[in-house]
Coordinates of C-alpha atoms and ligand atoms in Angstrom, one line a residue:
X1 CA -116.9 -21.3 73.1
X2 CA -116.1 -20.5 69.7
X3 CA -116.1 -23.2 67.2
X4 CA -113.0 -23.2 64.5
X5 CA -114.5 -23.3 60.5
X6 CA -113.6 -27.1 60.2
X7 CA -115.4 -28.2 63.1
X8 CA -119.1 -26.5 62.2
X9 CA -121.1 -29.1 60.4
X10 CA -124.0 -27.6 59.0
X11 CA -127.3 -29.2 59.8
X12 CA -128.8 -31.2 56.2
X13 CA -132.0 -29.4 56.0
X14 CA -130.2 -26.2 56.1
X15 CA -127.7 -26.9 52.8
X16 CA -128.4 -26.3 49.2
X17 CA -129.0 -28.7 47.3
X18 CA -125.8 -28.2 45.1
X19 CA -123.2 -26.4 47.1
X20 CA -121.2 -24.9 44.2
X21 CA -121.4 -20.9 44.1
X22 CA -117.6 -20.4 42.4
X23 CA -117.4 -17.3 39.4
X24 CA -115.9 -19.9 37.1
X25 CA -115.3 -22.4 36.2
X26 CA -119.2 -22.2 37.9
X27 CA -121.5 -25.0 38.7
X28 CA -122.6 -27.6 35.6
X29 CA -125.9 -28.6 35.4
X30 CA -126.1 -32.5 36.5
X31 CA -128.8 -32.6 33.2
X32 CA -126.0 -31.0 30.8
X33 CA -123.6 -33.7 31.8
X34 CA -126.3 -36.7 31.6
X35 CA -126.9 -35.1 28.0
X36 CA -123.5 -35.4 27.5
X37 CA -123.4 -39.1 29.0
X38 CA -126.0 -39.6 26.2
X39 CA -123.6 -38.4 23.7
X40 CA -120.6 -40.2 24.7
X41 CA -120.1 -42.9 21.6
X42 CA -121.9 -40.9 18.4
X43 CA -120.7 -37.2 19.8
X44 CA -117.5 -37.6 22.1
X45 CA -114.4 -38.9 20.5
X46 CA -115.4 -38.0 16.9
X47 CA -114.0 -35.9 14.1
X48 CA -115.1 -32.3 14.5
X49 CA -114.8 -31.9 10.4
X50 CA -117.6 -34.3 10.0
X51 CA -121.0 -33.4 10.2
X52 CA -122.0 -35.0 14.0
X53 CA -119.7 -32.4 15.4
X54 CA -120.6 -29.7 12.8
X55 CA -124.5 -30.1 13.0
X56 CA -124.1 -29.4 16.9
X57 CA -121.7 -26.6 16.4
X58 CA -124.2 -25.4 13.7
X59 CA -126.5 -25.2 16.8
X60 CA -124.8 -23.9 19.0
X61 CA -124.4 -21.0 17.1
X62 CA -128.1 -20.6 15.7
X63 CA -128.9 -21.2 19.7
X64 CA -126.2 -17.7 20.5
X65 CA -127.9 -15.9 17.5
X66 CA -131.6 -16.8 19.0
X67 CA -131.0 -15.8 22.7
X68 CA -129.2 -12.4 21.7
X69 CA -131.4 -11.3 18.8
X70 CA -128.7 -11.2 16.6
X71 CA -129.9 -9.9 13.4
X72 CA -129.5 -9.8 9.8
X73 CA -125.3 -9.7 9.0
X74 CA -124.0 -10.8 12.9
X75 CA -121.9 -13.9 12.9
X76 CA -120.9 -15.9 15.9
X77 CA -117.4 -16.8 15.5
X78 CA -115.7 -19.6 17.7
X79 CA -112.0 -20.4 18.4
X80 CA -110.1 -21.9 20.9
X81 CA -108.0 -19.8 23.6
X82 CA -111.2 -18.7 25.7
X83 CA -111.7 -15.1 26.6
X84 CA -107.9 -14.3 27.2
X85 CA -106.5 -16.0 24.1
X86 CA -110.1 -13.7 22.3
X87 CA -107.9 -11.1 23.8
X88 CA -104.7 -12.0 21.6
X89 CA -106.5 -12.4 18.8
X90 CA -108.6 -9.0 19.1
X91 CA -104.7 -7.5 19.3
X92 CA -103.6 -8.8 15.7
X93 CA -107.4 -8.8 14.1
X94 CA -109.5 -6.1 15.3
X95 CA -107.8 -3.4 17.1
X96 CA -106.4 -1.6 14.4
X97 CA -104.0 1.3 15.8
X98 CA -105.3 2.3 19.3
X99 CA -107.8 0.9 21.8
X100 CA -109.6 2.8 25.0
X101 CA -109.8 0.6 27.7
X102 CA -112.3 1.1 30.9
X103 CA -110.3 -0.4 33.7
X104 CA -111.9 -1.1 37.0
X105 CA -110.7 -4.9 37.7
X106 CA -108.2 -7.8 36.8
X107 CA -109.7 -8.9 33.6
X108 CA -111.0 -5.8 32.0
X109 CA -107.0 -4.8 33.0
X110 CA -105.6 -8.1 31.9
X111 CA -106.7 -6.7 28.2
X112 CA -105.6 -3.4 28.3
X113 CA -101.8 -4.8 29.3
X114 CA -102.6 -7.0 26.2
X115 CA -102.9 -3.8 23.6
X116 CA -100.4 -1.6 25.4
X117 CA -97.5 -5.1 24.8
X118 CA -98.5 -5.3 21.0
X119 CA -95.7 -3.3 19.1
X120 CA -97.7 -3.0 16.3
X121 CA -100.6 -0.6 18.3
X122 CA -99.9 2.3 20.1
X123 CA -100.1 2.7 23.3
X124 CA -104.3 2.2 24.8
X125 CA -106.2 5.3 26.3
X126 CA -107.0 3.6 29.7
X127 CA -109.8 4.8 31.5
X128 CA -109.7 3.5 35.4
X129 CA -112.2 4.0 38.5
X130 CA -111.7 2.5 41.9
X131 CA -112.3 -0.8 42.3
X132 CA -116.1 -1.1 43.5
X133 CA -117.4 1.0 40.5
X134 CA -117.0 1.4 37.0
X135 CA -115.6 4.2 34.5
X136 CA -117.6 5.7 31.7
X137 CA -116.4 5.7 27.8
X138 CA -115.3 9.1 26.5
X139 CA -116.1 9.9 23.4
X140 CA -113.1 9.9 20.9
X141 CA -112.1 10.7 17.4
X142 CA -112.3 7.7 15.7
X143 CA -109.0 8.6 13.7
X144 CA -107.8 7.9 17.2
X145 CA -109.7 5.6 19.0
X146 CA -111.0 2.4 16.8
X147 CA -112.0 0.1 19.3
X148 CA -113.8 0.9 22.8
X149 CA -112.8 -2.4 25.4
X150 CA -115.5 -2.1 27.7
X151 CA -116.8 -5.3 29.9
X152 CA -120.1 -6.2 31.0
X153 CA -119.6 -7.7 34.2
X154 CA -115.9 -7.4 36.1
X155 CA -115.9 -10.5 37.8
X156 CA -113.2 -10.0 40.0
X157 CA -115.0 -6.6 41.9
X158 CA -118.6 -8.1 41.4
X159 CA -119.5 -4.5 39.5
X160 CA -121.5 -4.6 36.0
X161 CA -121.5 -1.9 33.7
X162 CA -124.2 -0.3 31.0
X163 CA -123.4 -0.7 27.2
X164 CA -123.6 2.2 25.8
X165 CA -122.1 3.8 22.5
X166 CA -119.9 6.7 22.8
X167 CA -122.0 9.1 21.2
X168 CA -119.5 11.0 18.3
X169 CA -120.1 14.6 16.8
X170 CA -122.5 14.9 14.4
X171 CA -119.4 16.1 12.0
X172 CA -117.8 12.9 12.7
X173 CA -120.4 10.5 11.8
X174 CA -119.5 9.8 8.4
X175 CA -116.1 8.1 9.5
X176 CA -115.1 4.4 9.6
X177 CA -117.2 3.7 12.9
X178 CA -114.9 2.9 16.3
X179 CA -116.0 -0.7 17.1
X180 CA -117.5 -1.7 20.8
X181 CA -116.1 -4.8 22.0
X182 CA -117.2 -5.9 25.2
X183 CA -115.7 -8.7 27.5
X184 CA -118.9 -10.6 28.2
X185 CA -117.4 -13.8 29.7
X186 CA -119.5 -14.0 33.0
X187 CA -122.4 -11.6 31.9
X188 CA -123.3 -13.4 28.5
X189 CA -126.3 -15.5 29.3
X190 CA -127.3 -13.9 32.1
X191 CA -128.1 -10.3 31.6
X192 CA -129.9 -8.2 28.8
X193 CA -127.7 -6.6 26.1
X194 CA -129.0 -4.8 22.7
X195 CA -127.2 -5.8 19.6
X196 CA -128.1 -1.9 18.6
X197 CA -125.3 -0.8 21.5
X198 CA -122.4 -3.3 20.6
X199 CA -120.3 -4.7 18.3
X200 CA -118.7 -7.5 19.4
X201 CA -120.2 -9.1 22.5
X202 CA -117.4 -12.0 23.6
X203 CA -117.3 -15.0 26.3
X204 CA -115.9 -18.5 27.4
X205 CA -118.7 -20.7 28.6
X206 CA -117.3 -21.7 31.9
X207 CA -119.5 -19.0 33.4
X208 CA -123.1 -18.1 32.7
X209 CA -123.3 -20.8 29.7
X210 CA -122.3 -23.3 32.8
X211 CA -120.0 -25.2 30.9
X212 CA -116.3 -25.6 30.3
X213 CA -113.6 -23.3 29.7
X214 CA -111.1 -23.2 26.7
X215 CA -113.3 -22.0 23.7
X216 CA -114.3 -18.4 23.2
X217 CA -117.7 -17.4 21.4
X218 CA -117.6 -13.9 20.2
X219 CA -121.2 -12.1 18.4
X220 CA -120.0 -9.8 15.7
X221 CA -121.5 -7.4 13.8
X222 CA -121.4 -6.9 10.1
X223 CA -119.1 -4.0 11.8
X224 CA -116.9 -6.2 13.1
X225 CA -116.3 -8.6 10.3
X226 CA -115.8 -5.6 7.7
X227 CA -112.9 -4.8 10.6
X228 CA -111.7 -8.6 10.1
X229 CA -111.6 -8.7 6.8
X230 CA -109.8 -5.3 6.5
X231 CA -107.1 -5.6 8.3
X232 CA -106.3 -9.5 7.6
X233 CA -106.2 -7.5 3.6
X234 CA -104.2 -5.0 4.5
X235 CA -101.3 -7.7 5.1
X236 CA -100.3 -7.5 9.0
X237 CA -98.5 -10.5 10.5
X238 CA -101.1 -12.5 13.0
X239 CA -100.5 -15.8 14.5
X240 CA -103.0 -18.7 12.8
X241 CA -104.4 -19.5 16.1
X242 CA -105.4 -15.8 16.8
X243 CA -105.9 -14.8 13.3
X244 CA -109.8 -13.8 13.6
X245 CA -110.3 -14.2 9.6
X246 CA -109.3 -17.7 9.5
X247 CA -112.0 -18.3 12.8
X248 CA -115.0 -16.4 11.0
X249 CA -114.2 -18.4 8.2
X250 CA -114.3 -21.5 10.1
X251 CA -116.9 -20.7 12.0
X252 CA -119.1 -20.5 8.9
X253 CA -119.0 -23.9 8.0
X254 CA -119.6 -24.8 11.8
X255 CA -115.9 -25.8 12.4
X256 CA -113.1 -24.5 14.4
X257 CA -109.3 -23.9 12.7
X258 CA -107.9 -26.5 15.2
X259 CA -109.3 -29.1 17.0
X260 CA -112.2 -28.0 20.1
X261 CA -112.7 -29.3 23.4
X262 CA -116.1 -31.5 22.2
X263 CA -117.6 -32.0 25.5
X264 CA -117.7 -27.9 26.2
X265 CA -119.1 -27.4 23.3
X266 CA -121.9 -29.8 23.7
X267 CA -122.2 -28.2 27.5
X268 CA -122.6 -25.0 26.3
X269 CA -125.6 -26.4 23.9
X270 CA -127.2 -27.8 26.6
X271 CA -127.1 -24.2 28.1
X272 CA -128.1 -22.3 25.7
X273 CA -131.2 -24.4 24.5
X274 CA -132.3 -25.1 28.2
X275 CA -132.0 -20.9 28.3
X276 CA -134.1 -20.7 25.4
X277 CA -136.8 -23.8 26.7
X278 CA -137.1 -21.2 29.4
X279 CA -138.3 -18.8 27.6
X280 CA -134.7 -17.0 26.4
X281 CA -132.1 -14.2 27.6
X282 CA -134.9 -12.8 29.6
X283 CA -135.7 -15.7 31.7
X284 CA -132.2 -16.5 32.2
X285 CA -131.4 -13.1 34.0
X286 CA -134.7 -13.2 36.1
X287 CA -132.9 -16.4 37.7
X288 CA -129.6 -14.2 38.7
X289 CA -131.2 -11.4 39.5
X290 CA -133.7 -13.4 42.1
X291 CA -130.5 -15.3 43.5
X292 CA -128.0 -12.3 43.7
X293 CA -131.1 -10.5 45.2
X294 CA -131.3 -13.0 47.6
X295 CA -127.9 -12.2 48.6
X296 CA -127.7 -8.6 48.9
X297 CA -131.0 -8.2 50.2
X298 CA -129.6 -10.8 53.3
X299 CA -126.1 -8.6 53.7
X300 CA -127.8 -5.6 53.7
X301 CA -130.5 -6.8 56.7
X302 CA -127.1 -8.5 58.6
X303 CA -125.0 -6.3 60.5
X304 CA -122.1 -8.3 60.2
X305 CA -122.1 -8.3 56.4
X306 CA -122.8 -5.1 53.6
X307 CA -122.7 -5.5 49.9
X308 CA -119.3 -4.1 48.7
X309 CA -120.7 -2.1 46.0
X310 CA -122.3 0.5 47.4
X311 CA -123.9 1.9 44.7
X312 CA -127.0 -0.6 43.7
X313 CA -127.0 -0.1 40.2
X314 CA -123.3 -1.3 39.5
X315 CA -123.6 -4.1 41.6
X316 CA -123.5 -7.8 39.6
X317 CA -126.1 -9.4 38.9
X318 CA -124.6 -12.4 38.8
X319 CA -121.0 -12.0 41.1
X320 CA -122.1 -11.0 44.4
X321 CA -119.0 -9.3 46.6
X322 CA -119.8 -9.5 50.1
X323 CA -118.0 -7.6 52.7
X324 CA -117.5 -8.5 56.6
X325 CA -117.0 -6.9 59.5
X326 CA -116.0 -8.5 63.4
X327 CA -115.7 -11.8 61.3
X328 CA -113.3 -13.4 59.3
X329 CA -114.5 -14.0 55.2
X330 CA -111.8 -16.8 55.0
X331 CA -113.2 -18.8 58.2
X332 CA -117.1 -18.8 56.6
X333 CA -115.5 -19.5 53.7
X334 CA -113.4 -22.7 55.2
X335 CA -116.8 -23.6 57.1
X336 CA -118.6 -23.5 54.3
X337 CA -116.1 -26.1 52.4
X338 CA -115.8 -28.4 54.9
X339 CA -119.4 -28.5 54.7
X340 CA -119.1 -29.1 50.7
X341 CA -120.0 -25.8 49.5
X342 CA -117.4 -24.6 47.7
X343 CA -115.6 -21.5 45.7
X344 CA -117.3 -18.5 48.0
X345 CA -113.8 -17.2 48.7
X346 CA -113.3 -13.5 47.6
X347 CA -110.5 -12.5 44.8
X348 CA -107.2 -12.4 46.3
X349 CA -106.2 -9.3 44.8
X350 CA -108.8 -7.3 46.2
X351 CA -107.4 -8.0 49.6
X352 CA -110.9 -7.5 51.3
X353 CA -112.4 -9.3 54.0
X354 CA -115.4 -10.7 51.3
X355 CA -116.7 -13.7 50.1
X356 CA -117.9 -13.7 46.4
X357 CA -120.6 -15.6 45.8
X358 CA -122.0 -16.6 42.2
X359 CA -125.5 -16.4 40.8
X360 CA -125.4 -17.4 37.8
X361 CA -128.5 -18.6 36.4
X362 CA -127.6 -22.2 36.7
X363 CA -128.0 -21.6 40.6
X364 CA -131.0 -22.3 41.6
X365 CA -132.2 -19.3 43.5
X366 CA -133.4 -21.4 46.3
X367 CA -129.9 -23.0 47.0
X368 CA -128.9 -19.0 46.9
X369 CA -131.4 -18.9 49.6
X370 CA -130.0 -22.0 51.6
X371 CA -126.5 -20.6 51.2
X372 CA -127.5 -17.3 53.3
X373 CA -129.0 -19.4 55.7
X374 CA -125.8 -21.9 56.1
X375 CA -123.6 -18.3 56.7
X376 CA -125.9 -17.5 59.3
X377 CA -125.6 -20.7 60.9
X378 CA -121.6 -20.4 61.0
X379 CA -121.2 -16.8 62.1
X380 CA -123.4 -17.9 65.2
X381 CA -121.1 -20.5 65.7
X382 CA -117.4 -18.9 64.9
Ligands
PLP1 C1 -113.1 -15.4 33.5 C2 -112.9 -14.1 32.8 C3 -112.0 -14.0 31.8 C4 -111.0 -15.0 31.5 O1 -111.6 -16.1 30.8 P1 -110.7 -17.3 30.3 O2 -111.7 -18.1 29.5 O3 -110.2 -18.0 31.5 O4 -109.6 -16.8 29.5 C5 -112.0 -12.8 31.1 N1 -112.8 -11.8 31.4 C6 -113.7 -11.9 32.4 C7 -114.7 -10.8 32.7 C8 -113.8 -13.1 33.1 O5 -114.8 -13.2 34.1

């Protein structure tokens, strides 16, 4: 007889060792929070304008610079808000009449409904595909079109796109260059960018920096802060908080405008320098791609489950979306927490019968590996 999901306990030597697999707020690294432990009376509970705070913001953004490659003239600006208040602030400080947005998901749609609100811009050019792939930039007149809102990883559809500049007429390349900002919140740390195809590459460390939400890091180029600076000269009304010019400014002298969250920025740190110990960006992304490998290559080989995106080379490295079929997503899902691994339930919105499942490369690949094996052991059972 069937089993219901409560009921299936999953035998020890079958579960991963840590059972969290959620998109974000993702698994933190029981050594990152130790580090903080270590921290918690000359770090935690400290003034972020003296220099024990600003020494390991100071890092934290010479760490960013090092795993990117960032060179000569990029900045890494920090502020608080995370990615969606990055998004407010890109609305008064960067995007300076009109935006194209590739749609294809909840966030990278979130923003575009951010630029088509702001009276001040006129309406985006949005560029949708079906959910499952991912649309390509058109090339645009930079009169028209000064900022490209692409993003590298949709995490709601588990799809991940290629950065590329929109390549402009060669009668065209003298003008003021359209920037490339790209939502990077659960690619950055986990898969290869070039510096050379971007502009602003921007995240929230609750994702692939395995931290905690509520501060946004955003890479600019020399591009980028000319942008800044231009249009916070040319006089237009922006909110402190989301005022860009006032964060690169504070972010030079390793502070933030207002006060940070001190323990995610002492998380994300411990991320970025354990990324680097490991040999970098490079290293980093081997451990997603081996754990979301893990996971498609098991849905493809079951008959009961099939990678949602069907074409390979838009699917995430480091969101896997799993479909189903003859069994029910939310009941593995139930199973699976009531055997303490957690967060594998798909996005809402998509209204599929899928589990999304994280690699990040704080996962080890082997507990991706343990986790196949545990939905094995429930679907026998349901
Ligand atoms: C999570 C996520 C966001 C929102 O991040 P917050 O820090 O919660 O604002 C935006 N974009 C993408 C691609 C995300 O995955």
């Amino acid at each position: 007889m069937a089993s219901t999901p409560a009921s299936i306990s999953i035998p020890a030597e079958l579960r991963p060792a840590d059972g969290r697999f959620g998109s974000g707020p993702s698994k933190v690294r029981p050594e990152a929070v130790k580090a903080l432990q270590a921290r918690a009376v000359d770090y935690l509970g400290t003034s972020h304008r003296r220099t024990g705070v600003r020494s390991v913001v100071g890092r934290l953004r010479a760490a960013m610079a090092e795993l990117f490659g960032l060179g000569d003239g990029w900045e890494v600006v920090l502020g608080n808000g995370g990615s969606t208040g990055f998004w407010d602030a890109a609305a008064f400080s960067l995007v300076e009449r009109r935006a194209q947005h590739l749609t294809f998901g909840e966030f990278s749609e979130k923003f575009s409904a951010v630029t088509a609100a702001a009276p001040h811009l006129r309406d985006p050019m949005v560029i949708t595909a079906p959910y499952g792939t991912h649309p390509v930039p058109e090339p645009a007149d930079p009169a028209d079109i000064d900022v490209y809102a692409l993003t590298h990883n949709e995490t709601s559809t588990g799809v991940c796109m290629p950065l590329v500049q929109p390549q402009l007429s060669p009668s065209r390349q003298g003008d003021a260059p359209s920037l490339v900002m790209v939502d990077a919140t659960s690619a950055a740390g986990a898969m290869p960018w070039d510096p050379a195809d971007v502009d602003c590459y921007y995240f929230a460390p609750q994702k692939a920096f395995a931290a905690d939400g509520g501060l946004f890091i955003a890479a600019c180029s020399p591009a980028t802060i000319e942008r800044i600076e231009r249009i916070d000269a040319g006089g237009r009304y922006k909110p402190a908080t989301l005022d860009l010019a006032i964060a690169a400014r504070n972010s030079r002298q390793d502070q933030t405008y207002n006060t940070p969250a001190l323990a995610t920025i002492l998380l994300t740190l411990e991320t970025a320098e354990w990324m680097l110990d490991g040999g970098g960006l490079g290293w980093a992304a081997s451990r997603s791609a081996a754990s979301s490998g893990i996971v498609y290559g098991w849905a493809a080989a079951r008959e009961f489950a099939s990678p949602f995106v069907t074409d390979a080379a838009m699917r995430s490295p480091v969101v896997c979306t799993v479909d189903f079929e003859g069994v029910s997503a939310d009941d593995i899902a139930a199973a699976l927490r009531a055997n303490d691994i957690v967060d594998t339930e798909g996005y809402r919105k998509l209204g599929r019968n899928q589990l999304r499942i994280a690699a990040f490369p704080a996962i080890d690949p082997a507990d991706a590996e343990a986790l196949t094996a545990c939905i094995d052991y429930i679907v026998e059972r349901l």
